[in-house]
Short mmCIF file of C-alpha atoms in Angstrom, two decimals:
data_model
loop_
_atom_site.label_atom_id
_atom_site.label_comp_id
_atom_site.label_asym_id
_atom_site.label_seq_id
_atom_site.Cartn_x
_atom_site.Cartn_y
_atom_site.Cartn_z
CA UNK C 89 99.41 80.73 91.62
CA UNK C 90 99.69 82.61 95.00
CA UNK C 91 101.74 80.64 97.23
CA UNK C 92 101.27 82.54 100.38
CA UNK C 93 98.02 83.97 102.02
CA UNK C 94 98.39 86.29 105.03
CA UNK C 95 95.50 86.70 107.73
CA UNK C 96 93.63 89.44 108.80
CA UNK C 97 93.13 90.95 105.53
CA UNK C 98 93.43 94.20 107.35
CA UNK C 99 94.48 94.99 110.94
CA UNK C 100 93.54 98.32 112.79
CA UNK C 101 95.94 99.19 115.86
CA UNK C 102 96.70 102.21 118.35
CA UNK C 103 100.03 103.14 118.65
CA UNK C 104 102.53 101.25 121.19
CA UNK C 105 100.38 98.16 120.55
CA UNK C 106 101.59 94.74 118.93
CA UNK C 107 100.36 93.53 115.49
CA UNK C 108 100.38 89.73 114.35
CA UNK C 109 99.82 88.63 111.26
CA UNK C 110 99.76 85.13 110.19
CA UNK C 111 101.04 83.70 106.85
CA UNK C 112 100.00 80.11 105.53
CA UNK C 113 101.76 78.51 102.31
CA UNK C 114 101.41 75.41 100.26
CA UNK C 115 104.35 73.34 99.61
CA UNK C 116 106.86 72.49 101.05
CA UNK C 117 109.28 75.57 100.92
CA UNK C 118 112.83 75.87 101.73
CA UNK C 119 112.72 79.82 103.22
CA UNK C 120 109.88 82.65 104.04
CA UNK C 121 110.41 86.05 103.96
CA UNK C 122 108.21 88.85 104.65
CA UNK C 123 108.16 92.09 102.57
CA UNK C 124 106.57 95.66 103.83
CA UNK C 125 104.96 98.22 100.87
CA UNK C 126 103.81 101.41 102.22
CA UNK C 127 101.18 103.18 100.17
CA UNK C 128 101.38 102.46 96.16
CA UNK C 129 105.33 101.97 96.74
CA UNK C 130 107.82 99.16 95.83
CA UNK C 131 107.85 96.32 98.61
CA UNK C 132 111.00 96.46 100.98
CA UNK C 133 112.11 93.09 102.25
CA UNK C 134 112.07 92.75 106.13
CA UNK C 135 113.30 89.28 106.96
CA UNK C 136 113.77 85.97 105.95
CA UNK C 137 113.39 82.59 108.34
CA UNK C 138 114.84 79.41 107.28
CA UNK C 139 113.01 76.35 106.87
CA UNK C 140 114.89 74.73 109.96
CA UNK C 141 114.51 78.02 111.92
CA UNK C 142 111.62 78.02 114.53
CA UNK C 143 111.88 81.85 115.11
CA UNK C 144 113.77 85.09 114.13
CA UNK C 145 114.06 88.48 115.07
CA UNK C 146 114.81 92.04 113.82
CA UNK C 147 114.66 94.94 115.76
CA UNK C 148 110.99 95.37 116.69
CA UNK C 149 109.85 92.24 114.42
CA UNK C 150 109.37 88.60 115.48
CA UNK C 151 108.97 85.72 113.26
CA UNK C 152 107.85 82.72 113.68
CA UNK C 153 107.70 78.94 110.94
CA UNK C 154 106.03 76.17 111.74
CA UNK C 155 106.65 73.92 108.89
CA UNK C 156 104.32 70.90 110.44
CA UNK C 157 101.73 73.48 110.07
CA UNK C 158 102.82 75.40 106.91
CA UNK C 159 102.15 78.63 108.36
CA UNK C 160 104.16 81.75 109.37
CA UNK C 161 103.58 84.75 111.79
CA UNK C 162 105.10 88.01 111.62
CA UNK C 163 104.70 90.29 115.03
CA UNK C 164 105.78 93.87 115.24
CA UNK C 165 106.06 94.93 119.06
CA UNK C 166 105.41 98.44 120.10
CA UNK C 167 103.51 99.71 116.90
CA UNK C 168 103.89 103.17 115.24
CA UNK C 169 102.25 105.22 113.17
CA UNK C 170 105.33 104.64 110.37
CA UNK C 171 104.21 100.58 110.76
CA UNK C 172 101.17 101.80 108.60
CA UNK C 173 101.57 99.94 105.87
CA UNK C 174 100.41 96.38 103.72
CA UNK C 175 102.85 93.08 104.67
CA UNK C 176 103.40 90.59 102.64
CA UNK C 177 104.95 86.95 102.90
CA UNK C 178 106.70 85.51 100.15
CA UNK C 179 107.98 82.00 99.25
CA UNK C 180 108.66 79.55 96.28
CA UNK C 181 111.17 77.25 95.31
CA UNK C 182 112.15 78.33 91.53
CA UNK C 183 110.50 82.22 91.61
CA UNK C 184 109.44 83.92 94.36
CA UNK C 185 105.10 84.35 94.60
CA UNK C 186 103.45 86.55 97.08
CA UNK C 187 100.25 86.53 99.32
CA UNK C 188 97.62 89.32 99.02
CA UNK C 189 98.95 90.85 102.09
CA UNK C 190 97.78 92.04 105.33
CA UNK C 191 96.79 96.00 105.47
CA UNK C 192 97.77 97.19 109.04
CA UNK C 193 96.69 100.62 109.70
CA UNK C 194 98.17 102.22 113.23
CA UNK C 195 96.63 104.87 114.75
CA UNK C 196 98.81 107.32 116.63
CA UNK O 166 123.43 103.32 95.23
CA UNK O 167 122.00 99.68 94.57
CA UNK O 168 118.83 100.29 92.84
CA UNK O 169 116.19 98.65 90.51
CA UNK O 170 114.86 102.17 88.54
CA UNK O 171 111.86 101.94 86.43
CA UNK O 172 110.47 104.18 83.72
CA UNK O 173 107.78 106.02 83.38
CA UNK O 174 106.10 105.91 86.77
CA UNK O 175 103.09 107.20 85.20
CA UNK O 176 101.62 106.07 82.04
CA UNK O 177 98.19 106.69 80.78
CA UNK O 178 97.47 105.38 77.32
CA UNK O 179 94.84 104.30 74.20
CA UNK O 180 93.60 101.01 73.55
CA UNK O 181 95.82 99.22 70.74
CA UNK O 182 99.04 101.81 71.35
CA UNK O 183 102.41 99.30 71.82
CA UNK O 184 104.37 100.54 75.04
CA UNK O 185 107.21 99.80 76.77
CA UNK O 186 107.91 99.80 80.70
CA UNK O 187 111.75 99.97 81.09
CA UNK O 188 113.90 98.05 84.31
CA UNK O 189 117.43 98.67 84.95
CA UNK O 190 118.90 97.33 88.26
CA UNK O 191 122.54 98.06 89.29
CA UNK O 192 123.73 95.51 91.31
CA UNK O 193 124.65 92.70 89.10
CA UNK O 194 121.35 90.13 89.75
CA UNK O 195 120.96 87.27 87.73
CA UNK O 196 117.34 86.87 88.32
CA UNK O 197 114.59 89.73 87.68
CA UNK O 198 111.02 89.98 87.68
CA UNK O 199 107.66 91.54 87.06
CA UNK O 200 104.84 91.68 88.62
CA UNK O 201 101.33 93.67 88.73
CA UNK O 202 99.42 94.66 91.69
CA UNK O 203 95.91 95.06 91.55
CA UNK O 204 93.16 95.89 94.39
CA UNK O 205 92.19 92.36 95.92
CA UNK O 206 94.41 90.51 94.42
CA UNK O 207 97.90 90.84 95.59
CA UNK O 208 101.08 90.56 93.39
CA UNK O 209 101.19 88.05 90.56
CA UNK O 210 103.69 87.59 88.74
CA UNK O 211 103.78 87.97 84.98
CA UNK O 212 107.34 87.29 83.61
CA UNK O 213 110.05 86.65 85.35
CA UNK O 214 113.90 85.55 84.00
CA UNK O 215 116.68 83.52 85.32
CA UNK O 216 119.20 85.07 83.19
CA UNK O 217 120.82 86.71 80.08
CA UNK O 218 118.01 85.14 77.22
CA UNK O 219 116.42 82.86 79.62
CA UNK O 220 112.98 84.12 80.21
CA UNK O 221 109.96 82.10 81.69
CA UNK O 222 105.75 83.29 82.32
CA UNK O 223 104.70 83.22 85.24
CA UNK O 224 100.97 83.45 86.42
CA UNK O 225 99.72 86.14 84.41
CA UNK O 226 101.52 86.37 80.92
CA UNK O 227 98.98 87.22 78.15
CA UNK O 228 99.15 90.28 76.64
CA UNK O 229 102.62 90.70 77.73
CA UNK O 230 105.93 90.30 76.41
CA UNK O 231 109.69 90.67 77.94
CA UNK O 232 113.03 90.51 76.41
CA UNK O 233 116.64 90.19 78.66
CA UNK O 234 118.87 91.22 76.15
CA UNK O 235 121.30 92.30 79.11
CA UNK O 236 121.88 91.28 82.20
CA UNK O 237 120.88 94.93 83.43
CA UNK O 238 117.85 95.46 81.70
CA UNK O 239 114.28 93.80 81.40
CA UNK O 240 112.19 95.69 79.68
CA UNK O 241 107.92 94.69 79.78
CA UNK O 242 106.04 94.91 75.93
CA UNK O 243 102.34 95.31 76.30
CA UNK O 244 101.52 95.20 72.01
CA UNK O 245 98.25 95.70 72.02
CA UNK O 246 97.28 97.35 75.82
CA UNK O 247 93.50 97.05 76.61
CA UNK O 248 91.92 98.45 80.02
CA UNK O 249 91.67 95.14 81.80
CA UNK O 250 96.01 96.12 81.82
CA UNK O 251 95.36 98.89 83.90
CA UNK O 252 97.46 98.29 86.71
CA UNK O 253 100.70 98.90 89.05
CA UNK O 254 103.30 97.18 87.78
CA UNK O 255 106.48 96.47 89.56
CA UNK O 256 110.20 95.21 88.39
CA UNK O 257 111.75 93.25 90.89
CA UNK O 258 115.69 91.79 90.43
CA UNK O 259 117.47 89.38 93.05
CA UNK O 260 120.87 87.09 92.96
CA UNK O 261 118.80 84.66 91.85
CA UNK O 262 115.02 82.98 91.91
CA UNK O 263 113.41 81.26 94.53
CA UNK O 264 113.00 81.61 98.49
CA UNK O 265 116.94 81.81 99.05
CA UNK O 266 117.23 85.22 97.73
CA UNK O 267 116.05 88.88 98.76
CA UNK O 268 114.48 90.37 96.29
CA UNK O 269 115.06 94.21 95.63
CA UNK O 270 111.98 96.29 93.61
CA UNK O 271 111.73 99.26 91.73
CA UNK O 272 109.44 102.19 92.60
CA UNK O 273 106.17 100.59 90.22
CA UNK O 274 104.98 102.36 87.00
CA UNK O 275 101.10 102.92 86.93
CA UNK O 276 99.72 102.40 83.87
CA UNK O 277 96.14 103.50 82.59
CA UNK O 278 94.71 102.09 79.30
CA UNK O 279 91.63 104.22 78.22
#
């Protein structure tokens, strides 16, 4: 069963804008982590946030938990056309299970 | 280079005609994985193994089988492949299960059954 289910299903951007996408979960979970799969590829894992972590960030990503809500938000700041891709968030206790993903699409 | 390599990347086969998806990963993981993508539906998970002849199903199992013989090696056993197995199919291996870990993948194999 899918733990995670991201939201927009698909998200449609210009370059240099910022993308959110919001992840909600289940159960209770002990860390989230987001994955990035461009086109037919293998996923890449971006980041993880710890269950008593209220925010994170890499680089040009920004990462948010709120556990009282069970839900997760990824935001990538200054988009490019190399963002294009689907984004996943991922979570489980014993095995990892994956959401259907969020296809974001930037236009240069 | 740490890696998770899977073979073929391309398969198109008959109804009824046994094949076998191959995953090696380099880097020592306890845990692997596999999983199949499909349009709509996101990743689920078919098999997945903790270790050395521990294996467990995961949402997805029929018409599949795996073996973990090795640590390095997890290779996915469709017997009898019909079409509804027509898929992208991913290996996935990490230090071990669950939300602590990073999990690395493989490039996917896409498989056709005619």
């Amino acid at each position: 069963s899918q733990q995670g289910e991201e939201d927009p299903q698909a998200l449609s951007i210009q370059e240099g804008e910022n993308a959110t996408m919001n992840c909600s979960y289940k159960t209770s979970i002990n860390n989230l982590q987001w994955y990035r799969q461009n086109s037919g590829r293998g996923l890449v894992h971006l980041i993880l946030i710890r269950s008593n972590e209220r925010e994170k960030h890499s680089g040009r990503l920004r990462v948010t938990l709120d556990t009282s809500k069970k839900s997760s938000s990824l935001l990538i700041t200054a988009s490019r056309a190399a963002d294009t891709a689907s984004y996943f968030c991922a979570t489980g206790y014993s095995t990892l299970t994956f959401g259907k993903g969020t296809m974001l699409l930037v236009s240069p | 280079e740490a890696q998770v390599t899977q073979n073929p990347r391309y398969l198109i086969t008959v109804t009824g005609k046994k094949l076998t998806v191959t995953c090696s990963q380099n880097m020592n993981h306890e845990y692997m994985s596999w999983y199949r993508q499909d349009p709509g539906l996101g990743l689920r998970q078919i098999y997945y193994s903790m270790n050395v002849e521990v294996t467990d199903k995961g949402d997805v199992p029929e018409g599949y089988k795996v073996s973990r013989k090795e640590k390095r090696n997890f290779p996915l056993i469709l017997e009898s492949p019909s079409p509804n197995q027509t898929s992208l199919y991913f290996c996935a291996s990490s230090p071990g299960g669950g939300d602590d870990y990073e999990q690395y993948f493989g490039p996917g194999t896409r498989l056709t059954v005619t």
